[in-house]
GROMACS .gro file of C-alpha atoms in nm:
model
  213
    1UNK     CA    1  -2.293   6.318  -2.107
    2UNK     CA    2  -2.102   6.420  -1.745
    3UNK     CA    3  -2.347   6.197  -1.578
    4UNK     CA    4  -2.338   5.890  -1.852
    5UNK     CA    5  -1.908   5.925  -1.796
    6UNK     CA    6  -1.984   5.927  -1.405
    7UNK     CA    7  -2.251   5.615  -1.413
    8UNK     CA    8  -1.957   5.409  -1.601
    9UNK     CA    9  -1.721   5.543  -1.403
   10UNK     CA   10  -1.902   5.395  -1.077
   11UNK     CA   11  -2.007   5.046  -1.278
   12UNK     CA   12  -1.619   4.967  -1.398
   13UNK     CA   13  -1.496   5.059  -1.043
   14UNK     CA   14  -1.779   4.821  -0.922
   15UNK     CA   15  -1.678   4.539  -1.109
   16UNK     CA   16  -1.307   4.606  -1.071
   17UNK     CA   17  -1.421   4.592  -0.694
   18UNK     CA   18  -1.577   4.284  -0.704
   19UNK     CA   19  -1.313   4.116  -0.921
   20UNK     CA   20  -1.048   4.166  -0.677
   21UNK     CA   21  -1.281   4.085  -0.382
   22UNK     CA   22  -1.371   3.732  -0.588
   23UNK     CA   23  -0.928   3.709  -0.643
   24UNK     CA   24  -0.863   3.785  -0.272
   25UNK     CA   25  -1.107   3.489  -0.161
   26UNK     CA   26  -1.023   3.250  -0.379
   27UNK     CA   27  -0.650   3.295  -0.307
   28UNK     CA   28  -0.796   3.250   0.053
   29UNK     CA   29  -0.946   2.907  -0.102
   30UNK     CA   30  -0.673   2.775  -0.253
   31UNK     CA   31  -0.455   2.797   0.088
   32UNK     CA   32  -0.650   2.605   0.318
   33UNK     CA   33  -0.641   2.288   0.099
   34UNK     CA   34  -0.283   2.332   0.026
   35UNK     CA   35  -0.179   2.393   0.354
   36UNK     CA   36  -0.447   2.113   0.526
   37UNK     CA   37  -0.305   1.858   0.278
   38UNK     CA   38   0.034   1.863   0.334
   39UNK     CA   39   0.195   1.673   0.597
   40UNK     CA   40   0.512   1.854   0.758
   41UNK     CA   41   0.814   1.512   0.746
   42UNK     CA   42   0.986   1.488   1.074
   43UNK     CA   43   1.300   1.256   1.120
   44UNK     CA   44   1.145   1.216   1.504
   45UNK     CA   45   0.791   1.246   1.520
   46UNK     CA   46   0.512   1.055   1.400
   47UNK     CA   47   0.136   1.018   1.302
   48UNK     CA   48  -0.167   0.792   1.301
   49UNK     CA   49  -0.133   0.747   0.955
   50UNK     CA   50   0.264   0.594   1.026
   51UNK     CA   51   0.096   0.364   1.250
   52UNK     CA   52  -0.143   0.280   1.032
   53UNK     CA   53   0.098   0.215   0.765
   54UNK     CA   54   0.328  -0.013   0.942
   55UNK     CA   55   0.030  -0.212   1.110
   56UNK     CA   56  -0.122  -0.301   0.750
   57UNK     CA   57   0.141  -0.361   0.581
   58UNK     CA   58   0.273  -0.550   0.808
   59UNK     CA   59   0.003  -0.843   0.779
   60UNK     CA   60   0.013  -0.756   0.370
   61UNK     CA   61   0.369  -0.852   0.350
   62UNK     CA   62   0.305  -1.164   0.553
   63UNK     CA   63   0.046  -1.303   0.337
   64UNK     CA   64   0.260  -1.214   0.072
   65UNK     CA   65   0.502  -1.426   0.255
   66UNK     CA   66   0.253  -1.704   0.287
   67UNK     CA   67   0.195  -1.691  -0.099
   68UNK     CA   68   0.540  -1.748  -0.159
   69UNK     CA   69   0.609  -2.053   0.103
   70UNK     CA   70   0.335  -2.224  -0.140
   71UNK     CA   71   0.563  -2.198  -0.394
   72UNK     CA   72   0.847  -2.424  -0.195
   73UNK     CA   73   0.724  -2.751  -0.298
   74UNK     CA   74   0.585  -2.671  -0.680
   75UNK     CA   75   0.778  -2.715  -1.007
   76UNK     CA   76   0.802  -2.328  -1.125
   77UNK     CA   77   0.989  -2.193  -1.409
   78UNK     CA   78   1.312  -2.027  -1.258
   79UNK     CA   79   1.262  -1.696  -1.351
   80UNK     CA   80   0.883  -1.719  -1.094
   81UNK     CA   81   1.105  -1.911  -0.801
   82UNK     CA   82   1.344  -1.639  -0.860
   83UNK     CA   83   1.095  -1.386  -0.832
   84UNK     CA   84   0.946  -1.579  -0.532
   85UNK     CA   85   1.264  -1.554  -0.339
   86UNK     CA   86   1.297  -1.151  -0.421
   87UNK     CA   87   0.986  -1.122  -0.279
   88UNK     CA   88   1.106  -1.318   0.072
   89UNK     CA   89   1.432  -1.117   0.026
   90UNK     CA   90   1.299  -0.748   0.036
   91UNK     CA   91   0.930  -0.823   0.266
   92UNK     CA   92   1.080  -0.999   0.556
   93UNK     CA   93   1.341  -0.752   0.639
   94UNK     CA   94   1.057  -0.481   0.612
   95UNK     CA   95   0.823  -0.649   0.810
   96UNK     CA   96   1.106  -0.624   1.096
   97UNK     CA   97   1.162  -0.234   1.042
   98UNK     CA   98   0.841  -0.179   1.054
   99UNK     CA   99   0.789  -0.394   1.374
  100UNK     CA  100   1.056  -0.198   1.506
  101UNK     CA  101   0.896   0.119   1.465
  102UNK     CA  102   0.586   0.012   1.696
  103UNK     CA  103   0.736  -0.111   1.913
  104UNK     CA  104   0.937   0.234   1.939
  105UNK     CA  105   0.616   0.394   1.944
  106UNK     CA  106   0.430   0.206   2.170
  107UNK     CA  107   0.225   0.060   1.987
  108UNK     CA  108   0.086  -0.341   1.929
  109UNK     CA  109   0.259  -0.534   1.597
  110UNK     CA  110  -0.002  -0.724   1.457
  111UNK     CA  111  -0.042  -1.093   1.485
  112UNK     CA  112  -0.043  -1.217   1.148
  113UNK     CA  113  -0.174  -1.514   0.916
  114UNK     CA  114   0.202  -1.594   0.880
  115UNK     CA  115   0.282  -1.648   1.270
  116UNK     CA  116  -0.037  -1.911   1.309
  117UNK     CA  117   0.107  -2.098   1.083
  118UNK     CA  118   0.460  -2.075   1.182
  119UNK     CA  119   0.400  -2.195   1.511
  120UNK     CA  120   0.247  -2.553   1.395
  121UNK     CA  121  -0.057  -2.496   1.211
  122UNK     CA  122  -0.086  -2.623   0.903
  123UNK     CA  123  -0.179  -2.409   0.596
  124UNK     CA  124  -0.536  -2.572   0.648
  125UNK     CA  125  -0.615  -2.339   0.912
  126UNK     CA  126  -0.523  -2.049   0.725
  127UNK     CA  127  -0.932  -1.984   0.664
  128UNK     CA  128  -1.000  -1.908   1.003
  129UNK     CA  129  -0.711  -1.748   1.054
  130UNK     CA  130  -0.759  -1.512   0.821
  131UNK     CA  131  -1.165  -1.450   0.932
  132UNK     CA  132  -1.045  -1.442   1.295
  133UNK     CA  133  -0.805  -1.169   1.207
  134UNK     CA  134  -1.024  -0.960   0.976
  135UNK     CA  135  -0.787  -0.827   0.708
  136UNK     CA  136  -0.906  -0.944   0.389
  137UNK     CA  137  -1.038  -0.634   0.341
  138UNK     CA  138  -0.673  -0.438   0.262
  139UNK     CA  139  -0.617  -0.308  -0.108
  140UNK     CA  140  -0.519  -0.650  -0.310
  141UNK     CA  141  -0.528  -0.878  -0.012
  142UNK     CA  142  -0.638  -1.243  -0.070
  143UNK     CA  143  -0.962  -1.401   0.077
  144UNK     CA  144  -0.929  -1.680   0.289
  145UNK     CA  145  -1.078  -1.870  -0.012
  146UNK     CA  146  -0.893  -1.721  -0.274
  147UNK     CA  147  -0.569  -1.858  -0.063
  148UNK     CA  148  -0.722  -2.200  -0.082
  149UNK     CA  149  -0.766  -2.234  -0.385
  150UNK     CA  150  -0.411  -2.176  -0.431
  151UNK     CA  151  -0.265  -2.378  -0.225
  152UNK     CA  152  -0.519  -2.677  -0.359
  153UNK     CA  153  -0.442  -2.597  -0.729
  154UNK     CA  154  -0.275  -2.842  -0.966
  155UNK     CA  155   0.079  -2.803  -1.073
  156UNK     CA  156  -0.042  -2.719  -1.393
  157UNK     CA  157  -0.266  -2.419  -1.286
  158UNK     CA  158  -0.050  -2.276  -0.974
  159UNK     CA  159   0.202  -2.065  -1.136
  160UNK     CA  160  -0.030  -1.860  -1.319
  161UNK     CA  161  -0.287  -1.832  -1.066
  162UNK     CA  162   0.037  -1.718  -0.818
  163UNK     CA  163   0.110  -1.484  -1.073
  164UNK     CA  164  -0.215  -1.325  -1.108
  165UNK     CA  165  -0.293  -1.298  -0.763
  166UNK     CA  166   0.057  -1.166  -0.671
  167UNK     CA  167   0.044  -0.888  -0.878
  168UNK     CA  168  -0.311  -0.820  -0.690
  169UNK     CA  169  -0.178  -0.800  -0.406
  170UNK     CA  170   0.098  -0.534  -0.534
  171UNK     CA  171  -0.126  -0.338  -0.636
  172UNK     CA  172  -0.290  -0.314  -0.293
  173UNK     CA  173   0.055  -0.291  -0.149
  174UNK     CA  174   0.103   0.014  -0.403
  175UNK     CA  175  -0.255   0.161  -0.305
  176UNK     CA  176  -0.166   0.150   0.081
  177UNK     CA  177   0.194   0.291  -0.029
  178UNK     CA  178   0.054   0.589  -0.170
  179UNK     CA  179  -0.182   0.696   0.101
  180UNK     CA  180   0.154   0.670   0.361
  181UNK     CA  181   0.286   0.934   0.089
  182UNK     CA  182   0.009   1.159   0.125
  183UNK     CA  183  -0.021   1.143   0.482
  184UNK     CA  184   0.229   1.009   0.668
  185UNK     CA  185   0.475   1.227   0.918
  186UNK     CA  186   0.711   0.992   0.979
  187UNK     CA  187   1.053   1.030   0.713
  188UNK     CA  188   1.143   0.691   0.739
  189UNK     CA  189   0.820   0.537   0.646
  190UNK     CA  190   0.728   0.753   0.415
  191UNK     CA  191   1.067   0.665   0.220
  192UNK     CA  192   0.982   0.327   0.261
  193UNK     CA  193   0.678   0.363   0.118
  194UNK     CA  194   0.874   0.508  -0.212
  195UNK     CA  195   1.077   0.210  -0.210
  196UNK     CA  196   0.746  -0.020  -0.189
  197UNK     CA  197   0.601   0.146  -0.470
  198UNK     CA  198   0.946   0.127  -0.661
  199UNK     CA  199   1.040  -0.191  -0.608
  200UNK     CA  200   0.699  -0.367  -0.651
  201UNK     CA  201   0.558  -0.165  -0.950
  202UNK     CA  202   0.917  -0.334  -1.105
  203UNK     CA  203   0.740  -0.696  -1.006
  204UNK     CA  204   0.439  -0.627  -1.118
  205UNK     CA  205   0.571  -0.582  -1.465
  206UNK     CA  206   0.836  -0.867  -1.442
  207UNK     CA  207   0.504  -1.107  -1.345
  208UNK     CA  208   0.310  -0.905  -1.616
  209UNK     CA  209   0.540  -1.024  -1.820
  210UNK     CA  210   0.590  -1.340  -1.774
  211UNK     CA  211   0.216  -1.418  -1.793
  212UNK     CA  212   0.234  -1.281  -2.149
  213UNK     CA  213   0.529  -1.469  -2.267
   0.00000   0.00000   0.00000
């Protein structure tokens, strides 16, 4: 019996032993992801993620810039050209703030769809544009065809079709947003990004809306 109590005795202190080893590593575990995925915010400094951020959305904003000057010349339903003008309202200034912060940081702003036509093209270069550039490929932006075929659609089909592809494109915008949350450094992009997702998730249920009514 002495040497059945001392046999348990050794097993229980064995697995006791190995429980707290298996507790002590995964504590160990569960640090290094924690820590490694958290980005420290600094009102100064910033990261390739904050210039990554700015850069991209950037030429997002600007072709949803582009969307809206389509709209100018169509016959919308107020509450869309109201919408429309929100849009210019709140994605131009931003486009400046975040050309600001480049430039701050030396680094390049991005030429964008909206500048070639701007400076005298017409919105039927806007396909190679867009291919020369190489950013169709952002969360929810357009293809240089999809953008035709808006700007070529009849009265009766271009509100909708805006619509739809608008609240695409937010939900790209919202995508990129969300990674600048994750990992960017810099505070005042990172807030921005807040405000993106905020302000657009709003639109996307206004237009949501609006398709349904």
């Amino acid at each position: 019996m002495h040497t059945d109590t001392k046999t348990r005795t050794r097993a229980l202190g064995a697995v006791a032993l190995t429980l707290l080893l298996g507790a002590g590593v995964t504590a160990c575990g569960d640090d290094t992801p924690d820590s490694a995925s958290q980005t420290e915010v600094s009102t100064t400094e910033h990261n390739d993620a904050d210039v990554a951020f700015a850069s991209d959305m950037i030429t997002h904003h600007a072709q949803a810039l582009s969307m809206v000057d389509l709209t100018l010349d169509r016959d919308l339903d107020p509450e869309v050209q109201a919408l429309a003008e929100d849009i210019r309202d709140a994605q131009g200034p931003e486009i400046e703030t975040m050309a600001d912060w480049l430039t701050q940081w030396g680094e390049d702003v991005p030429a964008t769809m909206r500048d070639h036509v701007n400076s005298g093209h017409d919105m039927g270069d806007m396909s190679d544009t867009m291919d020369d550039m190489g950013h169709d490929d952002m969360p929810g932006m357009m293809t240089s065809e999809d953008m035709e075929a808006l700007e070529n659609a009849s009265d009766a089909e271009f509100q909708d079709m805006w619509l739809e592809m608008m609240i695409e494109h937010h939900e790209g915008a919202i995508e990129m947003a969300e990674t600048e949350q994750e990992d960017g450094q810099f505070n005042d992009a990172v807030d921005l990004a807040g405000q993106i997702i905020d302000a657009q998730q709003q639109e996307i249920d206004t237009m949501q809306g609006l398709l349904d009514s």
